[in-house]
PDB file of C-alpha atoms in Angstrom:
ATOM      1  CA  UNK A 289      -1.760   5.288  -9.804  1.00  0.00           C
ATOM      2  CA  UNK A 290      -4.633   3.496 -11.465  1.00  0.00           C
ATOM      3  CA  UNK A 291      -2.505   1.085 -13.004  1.00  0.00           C
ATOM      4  CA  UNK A 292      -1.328   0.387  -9.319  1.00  0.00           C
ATOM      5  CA  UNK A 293      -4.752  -1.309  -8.720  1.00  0.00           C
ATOM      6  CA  UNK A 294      -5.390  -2.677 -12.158  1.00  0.00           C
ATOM      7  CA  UNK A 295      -2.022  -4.447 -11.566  1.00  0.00           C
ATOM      8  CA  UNK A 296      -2.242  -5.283  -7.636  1.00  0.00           C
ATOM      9  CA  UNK A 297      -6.120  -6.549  -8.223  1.00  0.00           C
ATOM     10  CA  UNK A 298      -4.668  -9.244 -10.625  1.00  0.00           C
ATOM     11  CA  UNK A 299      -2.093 -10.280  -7.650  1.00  0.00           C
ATOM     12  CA  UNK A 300      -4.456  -9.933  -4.562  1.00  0.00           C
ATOM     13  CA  UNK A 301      -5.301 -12.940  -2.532  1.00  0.00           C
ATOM     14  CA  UNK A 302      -9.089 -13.865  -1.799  1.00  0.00           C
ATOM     15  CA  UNK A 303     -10.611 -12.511   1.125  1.00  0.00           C
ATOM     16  CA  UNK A 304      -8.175  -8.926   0.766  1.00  0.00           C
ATOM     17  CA  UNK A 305      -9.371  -6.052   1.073  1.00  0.00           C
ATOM     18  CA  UNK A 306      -7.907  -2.681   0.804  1.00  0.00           C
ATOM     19  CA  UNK A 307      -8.004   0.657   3.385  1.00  0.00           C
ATOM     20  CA  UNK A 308      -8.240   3.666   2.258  1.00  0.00           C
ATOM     21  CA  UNK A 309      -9.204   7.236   3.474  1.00  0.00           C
ATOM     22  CA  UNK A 310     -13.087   7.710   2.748  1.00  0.00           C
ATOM     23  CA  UNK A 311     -12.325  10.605   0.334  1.00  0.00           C
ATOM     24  CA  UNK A 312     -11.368   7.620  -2.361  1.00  0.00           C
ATOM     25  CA  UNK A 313     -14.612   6.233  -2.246  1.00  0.00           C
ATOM     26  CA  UNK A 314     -15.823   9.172  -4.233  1.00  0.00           C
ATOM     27  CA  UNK A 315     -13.522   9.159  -6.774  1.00  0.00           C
ATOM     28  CA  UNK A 316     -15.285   7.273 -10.001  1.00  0.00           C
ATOM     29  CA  UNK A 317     -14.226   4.231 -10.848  1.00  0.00           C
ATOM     30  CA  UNK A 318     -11.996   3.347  -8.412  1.00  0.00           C
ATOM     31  CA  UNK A 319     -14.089   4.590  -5.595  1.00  0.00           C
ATOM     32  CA  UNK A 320     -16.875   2.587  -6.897  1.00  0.00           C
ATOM     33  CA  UNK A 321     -15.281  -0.613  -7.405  1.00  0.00           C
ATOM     34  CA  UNK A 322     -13.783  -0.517  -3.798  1.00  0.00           C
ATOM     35  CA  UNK A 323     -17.182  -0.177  -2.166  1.00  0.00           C
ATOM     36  CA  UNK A 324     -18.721  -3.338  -4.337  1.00  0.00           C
ATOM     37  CA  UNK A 325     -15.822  -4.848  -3.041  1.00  0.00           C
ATOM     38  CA  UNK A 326     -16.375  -4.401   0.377  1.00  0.00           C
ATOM     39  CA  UNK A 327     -12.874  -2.325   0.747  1.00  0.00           C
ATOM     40  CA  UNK A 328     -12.625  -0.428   4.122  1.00  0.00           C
ATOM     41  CA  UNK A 329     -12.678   3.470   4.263  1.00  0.00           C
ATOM     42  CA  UNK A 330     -11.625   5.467   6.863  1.00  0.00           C
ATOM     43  CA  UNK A 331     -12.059   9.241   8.102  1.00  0.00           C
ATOM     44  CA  UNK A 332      -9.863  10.573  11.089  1.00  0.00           C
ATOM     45  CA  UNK A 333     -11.675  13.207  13.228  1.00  0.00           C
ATOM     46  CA  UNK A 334     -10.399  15.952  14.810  1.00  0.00           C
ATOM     47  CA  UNK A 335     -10.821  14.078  18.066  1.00  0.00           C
ATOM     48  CA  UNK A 336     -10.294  10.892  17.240  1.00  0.00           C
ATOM     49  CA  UNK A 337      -6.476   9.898  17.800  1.00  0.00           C
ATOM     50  CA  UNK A 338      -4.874   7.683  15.075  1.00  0.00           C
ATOM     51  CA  UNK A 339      -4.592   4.491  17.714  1.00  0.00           C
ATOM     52  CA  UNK A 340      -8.415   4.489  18.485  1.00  0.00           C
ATOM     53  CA  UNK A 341      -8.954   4.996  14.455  1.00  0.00           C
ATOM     54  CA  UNK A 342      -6.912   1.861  14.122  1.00  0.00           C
ATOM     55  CA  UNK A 343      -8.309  -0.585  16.677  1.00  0.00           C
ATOM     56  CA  UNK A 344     -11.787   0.397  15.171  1.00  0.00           C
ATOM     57  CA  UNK A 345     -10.603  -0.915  11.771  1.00  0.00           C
ATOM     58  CA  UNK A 346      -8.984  -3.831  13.113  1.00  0.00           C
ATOM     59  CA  UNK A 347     -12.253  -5.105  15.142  1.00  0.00           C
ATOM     60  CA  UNK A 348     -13.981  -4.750  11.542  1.00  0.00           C
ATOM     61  CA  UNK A 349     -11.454  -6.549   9.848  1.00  0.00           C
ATOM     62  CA  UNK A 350     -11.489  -9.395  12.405  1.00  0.00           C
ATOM     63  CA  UNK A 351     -15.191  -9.129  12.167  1.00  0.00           C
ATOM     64  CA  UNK A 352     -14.825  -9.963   8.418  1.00  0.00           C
ATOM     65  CA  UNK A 353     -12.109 -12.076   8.218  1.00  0.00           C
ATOM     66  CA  UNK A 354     -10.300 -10.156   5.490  1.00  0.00           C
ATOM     67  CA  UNK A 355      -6.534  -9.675   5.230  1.00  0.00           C
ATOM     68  CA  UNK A 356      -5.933  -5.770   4.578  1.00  0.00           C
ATOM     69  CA  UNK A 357      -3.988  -4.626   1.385  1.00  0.00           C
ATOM     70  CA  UNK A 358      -2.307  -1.383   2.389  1.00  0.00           C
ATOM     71  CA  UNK A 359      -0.020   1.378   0.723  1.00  0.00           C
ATOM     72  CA  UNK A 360       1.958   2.467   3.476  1.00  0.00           C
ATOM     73  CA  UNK A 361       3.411   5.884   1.495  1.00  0.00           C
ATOM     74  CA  UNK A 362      -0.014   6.721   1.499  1.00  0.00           C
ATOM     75  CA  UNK A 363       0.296   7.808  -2.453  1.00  0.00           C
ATOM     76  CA  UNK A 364       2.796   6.928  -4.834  1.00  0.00           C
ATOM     77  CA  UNK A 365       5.781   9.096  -4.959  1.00  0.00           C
ATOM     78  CA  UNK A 366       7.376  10.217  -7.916  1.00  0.00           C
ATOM     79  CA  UNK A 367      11.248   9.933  -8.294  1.00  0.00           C
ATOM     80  CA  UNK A 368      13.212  11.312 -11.726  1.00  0.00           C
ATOM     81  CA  UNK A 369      16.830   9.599 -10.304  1.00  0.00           C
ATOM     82  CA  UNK A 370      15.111   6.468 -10.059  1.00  0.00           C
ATOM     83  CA  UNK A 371      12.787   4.091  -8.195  1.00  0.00           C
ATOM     84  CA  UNK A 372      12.429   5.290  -4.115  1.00  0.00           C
ATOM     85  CA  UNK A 373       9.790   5.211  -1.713  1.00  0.00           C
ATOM     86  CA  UNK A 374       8.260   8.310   0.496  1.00  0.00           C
ATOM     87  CA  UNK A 375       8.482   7.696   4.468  1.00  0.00           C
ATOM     88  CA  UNK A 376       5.980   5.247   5.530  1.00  0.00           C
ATOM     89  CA  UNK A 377       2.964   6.218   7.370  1.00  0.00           C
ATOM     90  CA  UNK A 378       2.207   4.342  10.527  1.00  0.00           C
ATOM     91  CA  UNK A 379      -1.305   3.731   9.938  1.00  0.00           C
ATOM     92  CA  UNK A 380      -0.521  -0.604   8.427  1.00  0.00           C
ATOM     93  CA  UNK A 381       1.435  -0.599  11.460  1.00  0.00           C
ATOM     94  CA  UNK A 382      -0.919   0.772  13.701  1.00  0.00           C
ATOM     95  CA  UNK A 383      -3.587  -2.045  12.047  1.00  0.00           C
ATOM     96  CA  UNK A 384      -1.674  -4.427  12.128  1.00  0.00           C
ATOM     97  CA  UNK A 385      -0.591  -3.776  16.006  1.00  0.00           C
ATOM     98  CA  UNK A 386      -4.036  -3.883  17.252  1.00  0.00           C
ATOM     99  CA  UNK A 387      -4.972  -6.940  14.729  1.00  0.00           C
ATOM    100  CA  UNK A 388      -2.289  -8.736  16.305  1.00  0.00           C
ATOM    101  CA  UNK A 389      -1.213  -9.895  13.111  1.00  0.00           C
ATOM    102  CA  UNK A 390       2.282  -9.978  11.065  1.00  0.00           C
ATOM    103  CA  UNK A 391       2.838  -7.070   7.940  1.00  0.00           C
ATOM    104  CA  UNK A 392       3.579  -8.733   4.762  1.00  0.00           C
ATOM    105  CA  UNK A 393       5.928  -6.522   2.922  1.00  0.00           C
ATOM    106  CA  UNK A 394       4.940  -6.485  -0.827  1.00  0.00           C
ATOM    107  CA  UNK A 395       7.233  -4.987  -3.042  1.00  0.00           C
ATOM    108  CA  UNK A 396       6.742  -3.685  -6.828  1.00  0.00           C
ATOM    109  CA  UNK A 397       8.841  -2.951  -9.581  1.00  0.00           C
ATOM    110  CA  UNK A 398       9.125   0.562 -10.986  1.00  0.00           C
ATOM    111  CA  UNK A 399       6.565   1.340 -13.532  1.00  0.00           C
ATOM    112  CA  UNK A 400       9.044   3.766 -15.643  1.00  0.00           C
ATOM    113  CA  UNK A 401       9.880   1.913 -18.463  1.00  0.00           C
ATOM    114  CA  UNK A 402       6.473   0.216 -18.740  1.00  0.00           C
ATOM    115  CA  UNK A 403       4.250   3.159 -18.354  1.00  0.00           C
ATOM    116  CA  UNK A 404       4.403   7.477 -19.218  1.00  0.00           C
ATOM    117  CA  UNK A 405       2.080   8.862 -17.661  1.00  0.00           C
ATOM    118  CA  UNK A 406       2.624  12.317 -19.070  1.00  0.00           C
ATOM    119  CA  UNK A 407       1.221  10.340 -22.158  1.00  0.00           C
ATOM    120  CA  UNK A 408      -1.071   7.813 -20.607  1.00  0.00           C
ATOM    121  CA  UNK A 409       0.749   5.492 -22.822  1.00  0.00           C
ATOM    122  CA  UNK A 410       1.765   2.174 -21.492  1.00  0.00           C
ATOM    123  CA  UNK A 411       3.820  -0.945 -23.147  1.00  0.00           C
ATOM    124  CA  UNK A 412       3.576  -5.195 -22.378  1.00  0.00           C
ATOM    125  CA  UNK A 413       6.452  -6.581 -20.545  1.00  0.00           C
ATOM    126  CA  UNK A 414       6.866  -7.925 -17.164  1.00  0.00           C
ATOM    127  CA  UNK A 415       6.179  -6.629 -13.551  1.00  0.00           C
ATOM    128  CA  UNK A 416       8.256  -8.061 -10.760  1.00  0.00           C
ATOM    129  CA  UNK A 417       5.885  -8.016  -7.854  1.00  0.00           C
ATOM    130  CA  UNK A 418       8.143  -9.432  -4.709  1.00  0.00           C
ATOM    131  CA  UNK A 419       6.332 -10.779  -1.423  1.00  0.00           C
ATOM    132  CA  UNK A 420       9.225 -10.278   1.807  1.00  0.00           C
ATOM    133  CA  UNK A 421       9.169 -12.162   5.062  1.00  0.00           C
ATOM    134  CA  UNK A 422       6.673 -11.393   7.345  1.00  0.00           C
ATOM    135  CA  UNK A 423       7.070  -8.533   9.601  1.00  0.00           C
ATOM    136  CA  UNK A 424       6.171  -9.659  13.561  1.00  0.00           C
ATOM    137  CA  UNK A 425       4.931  -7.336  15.899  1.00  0.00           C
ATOM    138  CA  UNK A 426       4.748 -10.034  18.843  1.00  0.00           C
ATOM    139  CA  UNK A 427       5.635  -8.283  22.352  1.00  0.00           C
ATOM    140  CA  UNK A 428       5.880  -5.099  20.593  1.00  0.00           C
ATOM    141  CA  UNK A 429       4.593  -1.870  22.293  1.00  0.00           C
ATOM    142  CA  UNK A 430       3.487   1.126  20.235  1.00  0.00           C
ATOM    143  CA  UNK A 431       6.358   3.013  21.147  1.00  0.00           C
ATOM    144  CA  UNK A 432       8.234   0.284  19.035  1.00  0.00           C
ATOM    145  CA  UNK A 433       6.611   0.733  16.035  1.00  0.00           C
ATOM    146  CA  UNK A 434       8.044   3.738  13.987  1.00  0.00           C
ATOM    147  CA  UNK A 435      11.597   2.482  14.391  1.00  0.00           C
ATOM    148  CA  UNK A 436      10.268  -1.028  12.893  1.00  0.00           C
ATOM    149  CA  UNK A 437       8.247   1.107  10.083  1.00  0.00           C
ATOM    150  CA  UNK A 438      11.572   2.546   9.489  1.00  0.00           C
ATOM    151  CA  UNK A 439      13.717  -0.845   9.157  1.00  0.00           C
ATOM    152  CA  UNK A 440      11.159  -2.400   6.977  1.00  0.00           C
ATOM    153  CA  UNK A 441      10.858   0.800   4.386  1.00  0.00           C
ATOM    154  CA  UNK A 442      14.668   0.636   4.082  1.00  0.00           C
ATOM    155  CA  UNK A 443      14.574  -3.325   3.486  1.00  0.00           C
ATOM    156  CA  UNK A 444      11.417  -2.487   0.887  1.00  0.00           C
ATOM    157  CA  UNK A 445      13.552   0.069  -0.965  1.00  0.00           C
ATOM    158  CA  UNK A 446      16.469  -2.168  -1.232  1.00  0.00           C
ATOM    159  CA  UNK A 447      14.515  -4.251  -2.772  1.00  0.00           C
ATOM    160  CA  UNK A 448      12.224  -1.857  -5.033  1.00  0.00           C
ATOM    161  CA  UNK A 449      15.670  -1.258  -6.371  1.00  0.00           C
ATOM    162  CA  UNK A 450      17.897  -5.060  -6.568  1.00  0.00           C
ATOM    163  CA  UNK A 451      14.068  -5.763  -9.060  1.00  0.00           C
ATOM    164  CA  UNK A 452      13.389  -2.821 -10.618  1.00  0.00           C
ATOM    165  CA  UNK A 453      15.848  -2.503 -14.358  1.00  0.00           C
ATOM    166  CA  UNK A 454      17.621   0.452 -15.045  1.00  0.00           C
ATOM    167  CA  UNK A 455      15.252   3.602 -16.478  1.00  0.00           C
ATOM    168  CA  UNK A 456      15.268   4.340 -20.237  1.00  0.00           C
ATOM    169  CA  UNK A 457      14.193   7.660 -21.643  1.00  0.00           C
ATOM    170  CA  UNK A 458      10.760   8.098 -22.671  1.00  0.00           C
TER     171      UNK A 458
END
């Protein structure tokens, strides 16, 4: 959601940028701000396989010396029974594989109690934003990296849950 950004842009370190598919550039607003922030878009051909996408983006990031801010659901899922994540696309682990770098699990409270989107309303309190270990991908082949996107999604959802407070009614 917007307030996903607004919220994440306060927490973001300095040289972070985020990568998204180039459709989001053209969305106003957001779209703007992430290209006058230098953000990364991508755009998967036909032809192009996911890997080769991936080591692409990493040679730019390298290039720029930027860490990457990623959503690895690929949009935020909605969940009446409480907070949960959708499955995890590969594509941070992918980047992060060919970066040769370590994922940084960042987990976020759920919004429910804070915000209603039905009503675009929204009310002040506090957002638990939680920062896990490091995720290493040293001597890791691709093959191993779905069943480590797996294991990390199931330690970010135990947490999304042991921070988030129980729902009220809106």
């Amino acid at each position: 959601t917007m307030l996903d950004l607004v919220m994440l842009g306060r927490v973001f370190p300095m040289q972070t940028v985020i990568l998204a598919k180039k459709a989001v550039s053209y969305y106003p607003l957001v779209g703007w701000f992430m290209r006058l922030a230098d953000d990364i878009f991508i755009s998967r051909g036909s032809k192009q396989s996911a890997s080769s996408m991936f080591q692409r983006a990493s040679a730019e990031l390298r290039a720029k010396r930027v860490s990457v801010w990623f959503f690895a659901e690929g949009t935020r899922g909605r969940f009446s029974d409480g907070p949960g994540l959708l499955p995890f696309k590969v594509g941070a682990f992918l980047l992060a594989y060919h970066a040769r770098v370590p994922v940084v699990p960042v987990v976020t409270m759920d919004f429910h109690n804070l915000y209603d989107r039905r009503r675009f309303w929204s009310t002040s309190g506090t957002l638990k934003v939680k920062i896990l270990e490091p995720v290493l991908l040293d001597g890791l082949g691709e093959d191993d990296l779905k069943p480590l996107m797996n294991r990390t999604r199931e330690t970010m959802l135990a947490e999304l849950k042991r921070i988030s407070p129980p729902r009220i009614a809106h």
